[in-house]
Coordinates of C-alpha atoms in Angstrom, one line a residue:
M1 CA 26.4 148.2 -59.3
G2 CA 26.1 144.9 -61.2
T3 CA 28.1 141.9 -62.1
S4 CA 30.7 143.7 -64.3
V5 CA 31.7 145.9 -61.3
A6 CA 32.1 142.9 -59.0
V7 CA 34.1 141.0 -61.6
E8 CA 36.3 144.1 -62.1
N9 CA 36.8 144.3 -58.3
S10 CA 37.9 140.7 -58.2
R11 CA 40.4 141.1 -61.0
R12 CA 41.8 144.2 -59.4
A13 CA 42.3 142.3 -56.2
G14 CA 43.6 139.1 -57.9
V15 CA 41.0 137.1 -56.0
P16 CA 38.2 135.2 -57.9
G17 CA 34.8 135.5 -56.3
W18 CA 34.4 131.8 -55.8
S19 CA 37.5 131.7 -53.6
V20 CA 36.2 134.1 -51.0
P21 CA 34.7 131.4 -48.7
L22 CA 37.8 129.3 -49.0
L23 CA 40.0 132.3 -48.0
F24 CA 37.8 132.8 -45.0
V25 CA 38.1 129.2 -43.9
A26 CA 41.9 129.2 -44.4
G27 CA 42.1 132.4 -42.4
G28 CA 39.8 131.0 -39.6
V29 CA 41.9 127.8 -39.3
S30 CA 45.1 129.9 -39.0
L31 CA 43.4 132.2 -36.5
Y32 CA 42.3 129.5 -34.1
L33 CA 45.5 127.5 -34.4
G34 CA 47.2 130.7 -33.2
A35 CA 44.7 131.0 -30.4
A36 CA 45.6 127.5 -29.3
L37 CA 49.2 128.5 -29.0
G38 CA 48.2 131.6 -27.1
V39 CA 46.5 129.5 -24.5
H40 CA 49.9 128.2 -23.3
L41 CA 51.1 131.8 -22.8
F42 CA 48.2 132.8 -20.5
D43 CA 49.7 130.7 -17.6
T44 CA 52.7 133.1 -17.4
V45 CA 52.1 136.2 -19.5
E46 CA 49.4 138.9 -19.0
P47 CA 46.6 138.8 -21.6
A48 CA 47.5 142.3 -22.9
T49 CA 51.2 141.3 -23.2
V50 CA 50.2 138.3 -25.3
A51 CA 48.3 140.7 -27.6
W52 CA 51.4 142.8 -27.9
L53 CA 53.6 139.8 -28.7
R54 CA 51.0 138.9 -31.3
A55 CA 51.1 142.3 -32.9
A56 CA 54.9 142.6 -32.7
A57 CA 55.5 139.2 -34.4
A58 CA 52.9 140.0 -37.0
A59 CA 54.5 143.3 -37.7
V60 CA 58.0 141.8 -38.2
A61 CA 56.5 139.0 -40.5
L62 CA 54.5 141.5 -42.6
L63 CA 57.3 144.1 -42.9
G64 CA 59.8 141.4 -44.0
W65 CA 57.3 140.1 -46.6
R66 CA 55.9 143.3 -47.9
R67 CA 58.8 145.8 -47.4
P68 CA 56.4 148.7 -47.6
W69 CA 59.1 151.3 -47.3
R70 CA 59.7 150.9 -51.1
A71 CA 56.4 152.7 -51.8
G72 CA 55.7 156.4 -51.4
W73 CA 54.1 157.2 -48.0
T74 CA 52.6 160.5 -47.0
R75 CA 51.8 161.7 -43.5
R76 CA 48.1 161.0 -44.1
T77 CA 48.6 157.5 -45.3
V78 CA 50.9 156.7 -42.4
L79 CA 48.3 158.1 -40.0
V80 CA 45.5 156.0 -41.6
A81 CA 47.6 152.9 -41.5
G82 CA 48.6 153.6 -37.9
G83 CA 45.0 154.1 -36.9
F84 CA 44.1 150.8 -38.5
G85 CA 46.9 149.1 -36.6
V86 CA 46.0 150.6 -33.2
V87 CA 42.3 149.6 -33.7
T88 CA 43.4 146.0 -34.6
V89 CA 45.8 145.6 -31.6
G90 CA 43.3 147.3 -29.3
M91 CA 40.6 144.8 -30.4
N92 CA 42.9 141.9 -29.6
I93 CA 43.9 143.4 -26.2
A94 CA 40.2 143.9 -25.2
F95 CA 39.3 140.4 -26.3
Y96 CA 42.2 138.8 -24.4
E97 CA 41.3 140.8 -21.3
A98 CA 37.7 139.7 -21.7
I99 CA 38.4 136.0 -21.9
A100 CA 40.6 136.3 -18.9
R101 CA 37.5 137.2 -16.8
I102 CA 34.5 135.6 -18.5
P103 CA 33.8 132.4 -20.4
L104 CA 35.1 132.3 -24.0
G105 CA 31.6 131.6 -25.4
T106 CA 30.2 134.7 -23.7
A107 CA 33.0 136.9 -24.9
V108 CA 32.7 135.7 -28.5
A109 CA 28.9 136.2 -28.5
I110 CA 29.3 139.8 -27.2
E111 CA 32.2 140.6 -29.6
F112 CA 30.1 139.5 -32.6
L113 CA 27.8 142.5 -31.9
G114 CA 30.4 144.6 -33.8
P115 CA 30.4 142.9 -37.2
I116 CA 26.7 142.1 -36.9
T117 CA 25.9 145.8 -36.4
V118 CA 28.0 146.7 -39.4
A119 CA 26.1 144.1 -41.5
A120 CA 22.7 145.4 -40.3
L121 CA 23.6 149.0 -41.1
G122 CA 24.9 148.1 -44.5
S123 CA 21.8 145.9 -45.5
R124 CA 19.3 147.2 -48.0
R125 CA 16.8 144.3 -48.3
P126 CA 14.4 142.5 -45.9
R127 CA 16.3 139.2 -46.5
D128 CA 19.5 140.9 -45.4
V129 CA 17.9 141.7 -42.1
L130 CA 16.6 138.2 -41.8
A131 CA 20.1 136.9 -42.5
V132 CA 21.4 139.1 -39.6
V133 CA 18.7 137.5 -37.3
L134 CA 19.8 134.0 -38.4
V135 CA 23.5 134.9 -37.8
V136 CA 22.7 136.2 -34.3
A137 CA 20.7 133.0 -33.5
G138 CA 23.4 130.8 -35.0
V139 CA 26.2 132.5 -33.1
L140 CA 24.3 132.3 -29.8
L141 CA 23.9 128.6 -30.3
L142 CA 27.5 128.1 -31.2
V143 CA 29.1 129.9 -28.4
G144 CA 26.7 128.9 -25.6
V145 CA 26.0 132.3 -23.9
S146 CA 26.5 132.3 -20.1
T147 CA 24.6 134.6 -17.8
D148 CA 27.1 134.7 -14.9
A149 CA 29.6 137.0 -16.6
R150 CA 31.6 139.5 -14.6
P151 CA 30.9 143.1 -15.4
L152 CA 34.5 144.1 -16.2
G153 CA 34.8 141.1 -18.5
V154 CA 31.6 142.1 -20.3
G155 CA 32.9 145.7 -20.6
F156 CA 36.1 144.5 -22.3
A157 CA 34.0 142.3 -24.6
L158 CA 31.9 145.3 -25.6
V159 CA 35.0 147.3 -26.3
A160 CA 36.3 144.5 -28.5
A161 CA 33.0 144.5 -30.4
A162 CA 33.2 148.2 -31.1
L163 CA 36.8 147.9 -32.2
W164 CA 35.9 144.9 -34.4
A165 CA 33.4 147.1 -36.2
G166 CA 36.1 149.8 -36.6
Y167 CA 38.5 147.2 -38.0
I168 CA 36.0 146.3 -40.7
L169 CA 35.3 149.9 -41.6
L170 CA 39.0 151.0 -41.6
G171 CA 40.0 147.7 -43.3
K172 CA 37.7 148.4 -46.2
R173 CA 39.1 151.9 -46.5
V174 CA 42.7 150.9 -46.7
A175 CA 41.9 148.0 -49.0
D176 CA 40.1 150.3 -51.4
A177 CA 43.1 152.5 -51.5
G178 CA 45.1 149.6 -53.0
S179 CA 47.6 149.4 -50.2
G180 CA 45.9 147.0 -47.8
L181 CA 48.7 144.6 -47.0
D182 CA 51.4 147.4 -46.9
A183 CA 49.1 149.5 -44.7
L184 CA 48.5 146.5 -42.5
A185 CA 52.3 146.0 -42.1
V186 CA 52.9 149.6 -41.3
G187 CA 49.9 149.8 -39.0
M188 CA 50.9 146.8 -36.9
A189 CA 54.4 148.1 -36.6
V190 CA 53.2 151.5 -35.5
A191 CA 50.8 150.0 -33.0
A192 CA 53.3 147.5 -31.6
A193 CA 56.0 150.3 -31.2
G194 CA 53.5 152.8 -29.7
L195 CA 52.0 150.4 -27.2
A196 CA 55.3 148.7 -26.2
P197 CA 56.2 151.2 -23.4
I198 CA 52.8 150.5 -21.7
L199 CA 52.4 146.8 -22.2
V200 CA 56.0 145.7 -21.8
T201 CA 56.5 147.8 -18.7
S202 CA 53.4 146.4 -17.1
Q203 CA 54.6 142.9 -17.7
L204 CA 58.0 143.7 -16.3
L205 CA 56.5 145.0 -13.1
L206 CA 54.4 141.9 -12.6
R207 CA 56.6 139.0 -13.9
P208 CA 59.8 140.1 -15.8
A209 CA 61.2 136.6 -16.0
V210 CA 58.9 135.6 -18.8
F211 CA 60.9 137.7 -21.3
A212 CA 64.0 135.6 -20.5
D213 CA 62.2 132.4 -21.4
P214 CA 62.8 131.5 -25.1
S215 CA 59.4 129.7 -25.2
T216 CA 57.7 133.0 -24.6
W217 CA 59.1 134.5 -27.8
L218 CA 58.7 131.3 -29.8
L219 CA 55.1 131.0 -28.9
G220 CA 54.6 134.8 -29.4
V221 CA 55.9 134.5 -32.9
G222 CA 53.6 131.6 -33.6
V223 CA 50.6 133.4 -32.3
G224 CA 51.5 136.5 -34.3
V225 CA 52.0 134.8 -37.6
L226 CA 49.1 132.4 -37.3
S227 CA 46.6 134.7 -35.6
S228 CA 47.4 138.0 -37.3
A229 CA 49.7 138.0 -40.3
V230 CA 47.9 135.2 -42.2
P231 CA 44.2 135.9 -41.4
Y232 CA 44.5 139.7 -41.6
G233 CA 46.4 139.4 -44.9
L234 CA 43.6 137.2 -46.3
D235 CA 41.1 139.7 -44.9
Q236 CA 42.6 142.5 -47.1
L237 CA 42.3 140.3 -50.2
V238 CA 38.7 139.6 -49.5
L239 CA 37.8 143.2 -48.5
R240 CA 38.8 144.3 -52.0
T241 CA 36.4 141.8 -53.5
V242 CA 33.3 142.1 -51.3
G243 CA 31.7 145.0 -49.5
R244 CA 31.9 145.6 -45.7
A245 CA 28.3 144.3 -45.1
R246 CA 29.0 141.0 -46.8
F247 CA 32.4 140.8 -45.1
A248 CA 30.8 141.3 -41.7
L249 CA 28.3 138.4 -42.4
L250 CA 31.1 136.1 -43.7
L251 CA 32.9 136.7 -40.4
A252 CA 30.1 134.6 -38.8
L253 CA 31.9 131.6 -40.3
L254 CA 34.6 132.0 -37.6
P255 CA 32.6 130.2 -34.8
A256 CA 32.0 127.2 -37.1
T257 CA 35.6 127.1 -38.1
A258 CA 36.6 127.3 -34.5
A259 CA 34.4 124.3 -33.7
V260 CA 36.0 122.3 -36.5
V261 CA 39.5 123.2 -35.3
G262 CA 38.5 122.5 -31.7
A263 CA 37.2 119.0 -32.7
I264 CA 40.4 118.1 -34.6
A265 CA 43.1 119.8 -32.5
L266 CA 41.5 119.8 -29.0
A267 CA 39.1 116.8 -29.2
Q268 CA 36.2 119.2 -28.4
R269 CA 33.2 117.6 -30.1
P270 CA 30.3 120.1 -31.0
T271 CA 27.0 119.6 -29.3
L272 CA 23.7 119.4 -31.2
A273 CA 23.1 123.1 -30.3
E274 CA 26.4 124.1 -31.8
L275 CA 25.7 122.1 -35.0
G276 CA 22.4 123.9 -35.2
G277 CA 24.2 127.2 -35.0
M278 CA 26.4 126.2 -37.9
V279 CA 23.3 125.4 -40.0
L280 CA 21.8 128.8 -39.1
V281 CA 25.0 130.6 -40.0
M282 CA 25.2 128.8 -43.4
A283 CA 21.5 129.5 -44.0
A284 CA 22.2 133.2 -43.4
L285 CA 25.1 133.2 -45.9
L286 CA 22.9 131.5 -48.5
L287 CA 20.3 134.2 -48.0
T288 CA 22.8 136.9 -48.8
A289 CA 23.9 135.1 -52.0
R290 CA 22.4 136.5 -55.2
P291 CA 22.8 135.7 -58.9
R292 CA 23.8 139.2 -59.7
D293 CA 26.0 140.1 -56.8
A294 CA 26.5 143.7 -56.1
A295 CA 29.7 145.0 -54.5
R296 CA 28.9 147.6 -51.8

């Protein structure tokens, strides 16, 4: 499919093609600002409960914004949206549980196996494969892989990687159906409600007092809006403009965005190795660019 199809996809989504990288950067900044808020919750709240608070806050925000009940929903569309939501929340739970046991850099590197695999399976040209190799090398330099990871933490990171791949595939499906943001709102609500009995009960058994602390809910709302509602909403706009293979490669911008946010918000200056990783990631993205872009 040629340029005319890509242009038509952009018009249908209301997102011009040139704005895709900017949307990714905006989503990444929001994502990692939300993660910075989440760090304050880990001292008192279980990682899985933080993921639930994130999902619940995002669901409330998206439902209030989109009001998806105004559209006609069938049993099938609700099930698809619910599955999308469960995969999304499950990905967040697995990642939070991973970083509670192993270094953040190790968890991020392992989790990127998901989108990288999607990109590799969706590639059709040698330079696409080379781009994946460069992304892998760049991500490894950016996150600083550690070899002393605990097995359980590695297992959670692998689960997060698999669910991230599922998020990309299901996200493309609901985006193509034309109800991406509405499906996201319904999916997050279904997942938050369905997982509440398990996650809330476990927190109540361990430390119930956190739910009486207003800061828990305030930070939870901030994490949900910044880390889920904003970036996932932007994802849906982008997924209707680009294919899942390109989307998976663009996700490699997240470590570079995190480094910038860390430098500004947390005074974490990137090392030469991390700067080299950013260069490799950008080189991979340039390799995937083509004059006559094809949506796939």
